[in-house]
């Protein structure tokens, strides 16, 4: 029997982790999801820790270094909507074993996890606006017409970041943040950040936040 690959999934939102778990477990019987963690590191030894950056409230480098400091977390692989070169470089410099874009097809995502478990460095990106995101990875708020970027932006509004700080966090310009906020407010039917945060907490993200569980 082939050796199973023990994987921990880490993100701020359980709805995101459940989608990722569904994608991986349906794609390869050797991949065993043993833990879903929200805002913490894995609590038991794994081969790969997949850090989904959706809604990540800390800087990417700090999060990677924190997870990488514990050898029980195995190879740290960043999984992100953004695959801009500066994001990839930042993750690898911080000690990540790999960086995988969500625009990469499921089979390549799984191949990347298997390679990382073997200790190989993995960089899988697909920088195109027309890349198809797997159905299991669709972002919270999609049913409200939000794009993946607008959804991620919505998840960050409660942090109190300025537009410039949001741009730095998401690797986009401040003007792009302003434009995307206008589109976001229009789709949610709100006028400002406070109202958008309220909608996010009550209707889109709130019930999935700050949960964690072990998977047998």
Short mmCIF file of C-alpha atoms in Angstrom, two decimals:
data_model
loop_
_atom_site.label_atom_id
_atom_site.label_comp_id
_atom_site.label_asym_id
_atom_site.label_seq_id
_atom_site.Cartn_x
_atom_site.Cartn_y
_atom_site.Cartn_z
CA UNK A 1 0.00 0.00 0.00
CA UNK A 2 1.35 3.48 -0.85
CA UNK A 3 2.21 5.71 2.08
CA UNK A 4 -0.46 8.31 2.78
CA UNK A 5 0.49 11.98 2.88
CA UNK A 6 -0.72 13.65 6.06
CA UNK A 7 -1.85 17.20 5.32
CA UNK A 8 -2.99 20.02 7.59
CA UNK A 9 -5.01 22.87 6.09
CA UNK A 10 -4.61 26.31 7.66
CA UNK A 11 -6.76 29.38 7.03
CA UNK A 12 -8.90 31.93 8.90
CA UNK A 13 -12.22 30.64 7.56
CA UNK A 14 -13.67 27.15 7.86
CA UNK A 15 -15.74 27.57 4.69
CA UNK A 16 -12.49 27.96 2.75
CA UNK A 17 -10.90 24.93 4.38
CA UNK A 18 -13.88 22.69 3.71
CA UNK A 19 -13.74 23.52 -0.01
CA UNK A 20 -10.04 22.79 -0.14
CA UNK A 21 -10.51 19.55 1.79
CA UNK A 22 -13.17 18.43 -0.69
CA UNK A 23 -10.91 19.16 -3.66
CA UNK A 24 -7.92 17.27 -2.29
CA UNK A 25 -9.65 14.22 -0.86
CA UNK A 26 -11.63 13.63 -4.05
CA UNK A 27 -8.48 13.90 -6.16
CA UNK A 28 -6.03 11.52 -4.53
CA UNK A 29 -6.71 8.72 -2.00
CA UNK A 30 -3.09 8.97 -0.78
CA UNK A 31 -3.69 12.49 0.55
CA UNK A 32 -5.14 12.33 4.04
CA UNK A 33 -6.45 15.56 5.53
CA UNK A 34 -5.83 15.14 9.25
CA UNK A 35 -6.46 18.64 10.52
CA UNK A 36 -8.32 21.83 9.70
CA UNK A 37 -6.88 24.79 11.61
CA UNK A 38 -8.11 28.33 11.88
CA UNK A 39 -5.50 30.95 12.77
CA UNK A 40 -3.23 28.40 14.44
CA UNK A 41 -0.65 25.83 13.46
CA UNK A 42 -1.27 22.07 13.27
CA UNK A 43 -1.53 20.28 16.61
CA UNK A 44 0.02 17.02 15.47
CA UNK A 45 2.74 15.90 13.09
CA UNK A 46 1.99 16.20 9.37
CA UNK A 47 3.92 15.90 6.11
CA UNK A 48 2.60 19.11 4.55
CA UNK A 49 0.94 22.21 5.95
CA UNK A 50 -1.04 23.97 3.23
CA UNK A 51 -1.47 27.64 4.15
CA UNK A 52 -4.42 29.11 2.28
CA UNK A 53 -3.82 32.87 2.23
CA UNK A 54 -7.46 33.89 1.80
CA UNK A 55 -8.20 36.49 4.47
CA UNK A 56 -4.78 36.12 6.07
CA UNK A 57 -4.52 38.88 8.69
CA UNK A 58 -0.79 38.71 9.33
CA UNK A 59 1.94 39.29 6.79
CA UNK A 60 2.65 36.27 4.66
CA UNK A 61 6.31 36.07 5.67
CA UNK A 62 5.53 36.13 9.39
CA UNK A 63 2.91 33.41 9.03
CA UNK A 64 5.23 31.16 7.04
CA UNK A 65 8.08 31.63 9.52
CA UNK A 66 5.77 30.88 12.44
CA UNK A 67 4.56 27.61 10.92
CA UNK A 68 8.04 26.64 9.70
CA UNK A 69 9.53 27.04 13.17
CA UNK A 70 7.89 23.77 14.24
CA UNK A 71 9.28 20.74 12.33
CA UNK A 72 6.08 18.80 13.11
CA UNK A 73 4.31 21.03 10.57
CA UNK A 74 6.28 19.41 7.74
CA UNK A 75 6.74 21.25 4.46
CA UNK A 76 4.97 24.63 4.38
CA UNK A 77 3.20 25.32 1.09
CA UNK A 78 1.45 28.63 0.40
CA UNK A 79 -1.83 28.37 -1.53
CA UNK A 80 -3.10 31.67 -2.92
CA UNK A 81 -5.33 33.47 -5.41
CA UNK A 82 -2.42 35.87 -5.94
CA UNK A 83 0.59 34.42 -7.74
CA UNK A 84 2.47 37.65 -8.39
CA UNK A 85 6.24 37.15 -8.42
CA UNK A 86 6.77 39.30 -5.31
CA UNK A 87 4.33 37.12 -3.34
CA UNK A 88 6.11 33.96 -4.46
CA UNK A 89 9.54 35.38 -3.59
CA UNK A 90 8.36 36.55 -0.17
CA UNK A 91 6.95 33.14 0.70
CA UNK A 92 10.06 31.24 -0.37
CA UNK A 93 12.44 33.65 1.37
CA UNK A 94 10.45 33.14 4.57
CA UNK A 95 11.05 29.42 4.36
CA UNK A 96 8.08 28.01 2.47
CA UNK A 97 8.78 24.77 0.63
CA UNK A 98 6.38 25.75 -2.11
CA UNK A 99 3.87 28.18 -3.58
CA UNK A 100 0.80 27.00 -5.50
CA UNK A 101 -1.70 29.22 -7.31
CA UNK A 102 -5.40 28.42 -7.00
CA UNK A 103 -5.64 28.89 -10.78
CA UNK A 104 -3.58 25.72 -11.29
CA UNK A 105 -5.65 22.62 -12.23
CA UNK A 106 -6.47 20.19 -9.44
CA UNK A 107 -4.09 17.46 -10.68
CA UNK A 108 -1.15 19.89 -10.61
CA UNK A 109 -2.12 21.08 -7.12
CA UNK A 110 -2.05 17.49 -5.91
CA UNK A 111 1.24 16.80 -7.70
CA UNK A 112 2.70 19.87 -5.98
CA UNK A 113 1.65 18.65 -2.54
CA UNK A 114 3.14 15.22 -3.23
CA UNK A 115 6.42 16.82 -4.36
CA UNK A 116 6.56 19.05 -1.27
CA UNK A 117 6.02 16.00 0.93
CA UNK A 118 9.12 14.50 -0.71
CA UNK A 119 11.08 17.61 0.26
CA UNK A 120 11.15 19.18 -3.19
CA UNK A 121 10.69 22.91 -3.73
CA UNK A 122 7.47 23.59 -5.63
CA UNK A 123 6.35 26.71 -7.52
CA UNK A 124 3.18 26.31 -9.57
CA UNK A 125 1.64 29.48 -10.95
CA UNK A 126 -0.72 30.35 -13.77
CA UNK A 127 -0.91 34.10 -14.22
CA UNK A 128 -3.94 34.64 -16.40
CA UNK A 129 -7.20 36.46 -15.82
CA UNK A 130 -9.03 33.65 -17.63
CA UNK A 131 -7.79 30.78 -15.47
CA UNK A 132 -10.58 28.58 -14.15
CA UNK A 133 -10.80 28.11 -10.38
CA UNK A 134 -12.00 24.65 -9.38
CA UNK A 135 -15.59 24.63 -8.18
CA UNK A 136 -14.57 23.35 -4.73
CA UNK A 137 -12.34 26.40 -4.22
CA UNK A 138 -14.94 29.03 -5.03
CA UNK A 139 -14.72 31.95 -2.67
CA UNK A 140 -17.26 33.07 -0.03
CA UNK A 141 -19.70 35.58 -1.50
CA UNK A 142 -19.57 34.21 -5.02
CA UNK A 143 -23.34 33.71 -4.94
CA UNK A 144 -23.63 37.47 -4.31
CA UNK A 145 -21.63 38.18 -7.46
CA UNK A 146 -18.30 38.89 -5.75
CA UNK A 147 -15.07 38.14 -7.58
CA UNK A 148 -12.36 36.28 -5.69
CA UNK A 149 -10.46 39.54 -5.16
CA UNK A 150 -13.57 41.34 -3.86
CA UNK A 151 -14.27 38.44 -1.52
CA UNK A 152 -10.74 38.52 -0.15
CA UNK A 153 -10.91 42.30 0.20
CA UNK A 154 -14.17 41.99 2.12
CA UNK A 155 -12.57 39.56 4.56
CA UNK A 156 -9.85 42.13 5.33
CA UNK A 157 -12.03 45.19 5.95
CA UNK A 158 -12.55 44.43 9.62
CA UNK A 159 -8.79 44.69 10.25
CA UNK A 160 -8.87 48.49 9.98
CA UNK A 161 -6.17 48.55 7.30
CA UNK A 162 -5.96 51.72 5.22
CA UNK A 163 -6.41 51.49 1.45
CA UNK A 164 -2.65 51.70 1.05
CA UNK A 165 -2.10 48.90 3.57
CA UNK A 166 -4.73 46.75 1.84
CA UNK A 167 -2.93 47.31 -1.46
CA UNK A 168 0.41 46.28 0.02
CA UNK A 169 -1.16 43.20 1.58
CA UNK A 170 -2.83 42.12 -1.68
CA UNK A 171 0.00 43.25 -4.00
CA UNK A 172 -2.19 45.75 -5.86
CA UNK A 173 -2.19 49.55 -6.09
CA UNK A 174 -4.11 51.85 -3.75
CA UNK A 175 -6.20 53.08 -6.69
CA UNK A 176 -7.10 49.50 -7.56
CA UNK A 177 -8.23 48.96 -3.96
CA UNK A 178 -10.49 52.04 -4.18
CA UNK A 179 -12.01 50.81 -7.44
CA UNK A 180 -12.62 47.33 -6.08
CA UNK A 181 -14.17 48.72 -2.91
CA UNK A 182 -16.66 50.73 -4.98
CA UNK A 183 -17.63 47.60 -6.90
CA UNK A 184 -17.85 45.62 -3.66
CA UNK A 185 -20.13 48.16 -1.97
CA UNK A 186 -22.39 48.26 -5.02
CA UNK A 187 -22.79 44.48 -5.12
CA UNK A 188 -23.53 44.28 -1.39
CA UNK A 189 -25.91 47.25 -1.50
CA UNK A 190 -23.97 49.19 1.15
CA UNK A 191 -22.40 52.66 1.32
CA UNK A 192 -19.30 52.26 3.46
CA UNK A 193 -16.87 49.92 5.20
CA UNK A 194 -18.83 49.58 8.39
CA UNK A 195 -21.90 48.38 6.53
CA UNK A 196 -19.81 46.01 4.40
CA UNK A 197 -18.20 44.50 7.52
CA UNK A 198 -21.64 44.01 9.05
CA UNK A 199 -22.90 42.17 5.96
CA UNK A 200 -19.76 40.04 5.88
CA UNK A 201 -20.12 39.05 9.53
CA UNK A 202 -23.85 38.38 9.40
CA UNK A 203 -24.32 36.83 5.97
CA UNK A 204 -21.10 35.75 4.28
CA UNK A 205 -18.18 35.00 6.60
CA UNK A 206 -19.21 35.26 10.22
CA UNK A 207 -20.47 31.77 11.02
CA UNK A 208 -17.40 30.14 9.51
CA UNK A 209 -14.83 32.19 11.41
CA UNK A 210 -12.64 31.03 14.32
CA UNK A 211 -13.35 27.33 14.23
CA UNK A 212 -10.96 24.40 14.11
CA UNK A 213 -11.12 20.64 14.24
CA UNK A 214 -9.16 17.44 13.94
CA UNK A 215 -10.14 15.04 11.18
CA UNK A 216 -9.94 11.32 11.79
#
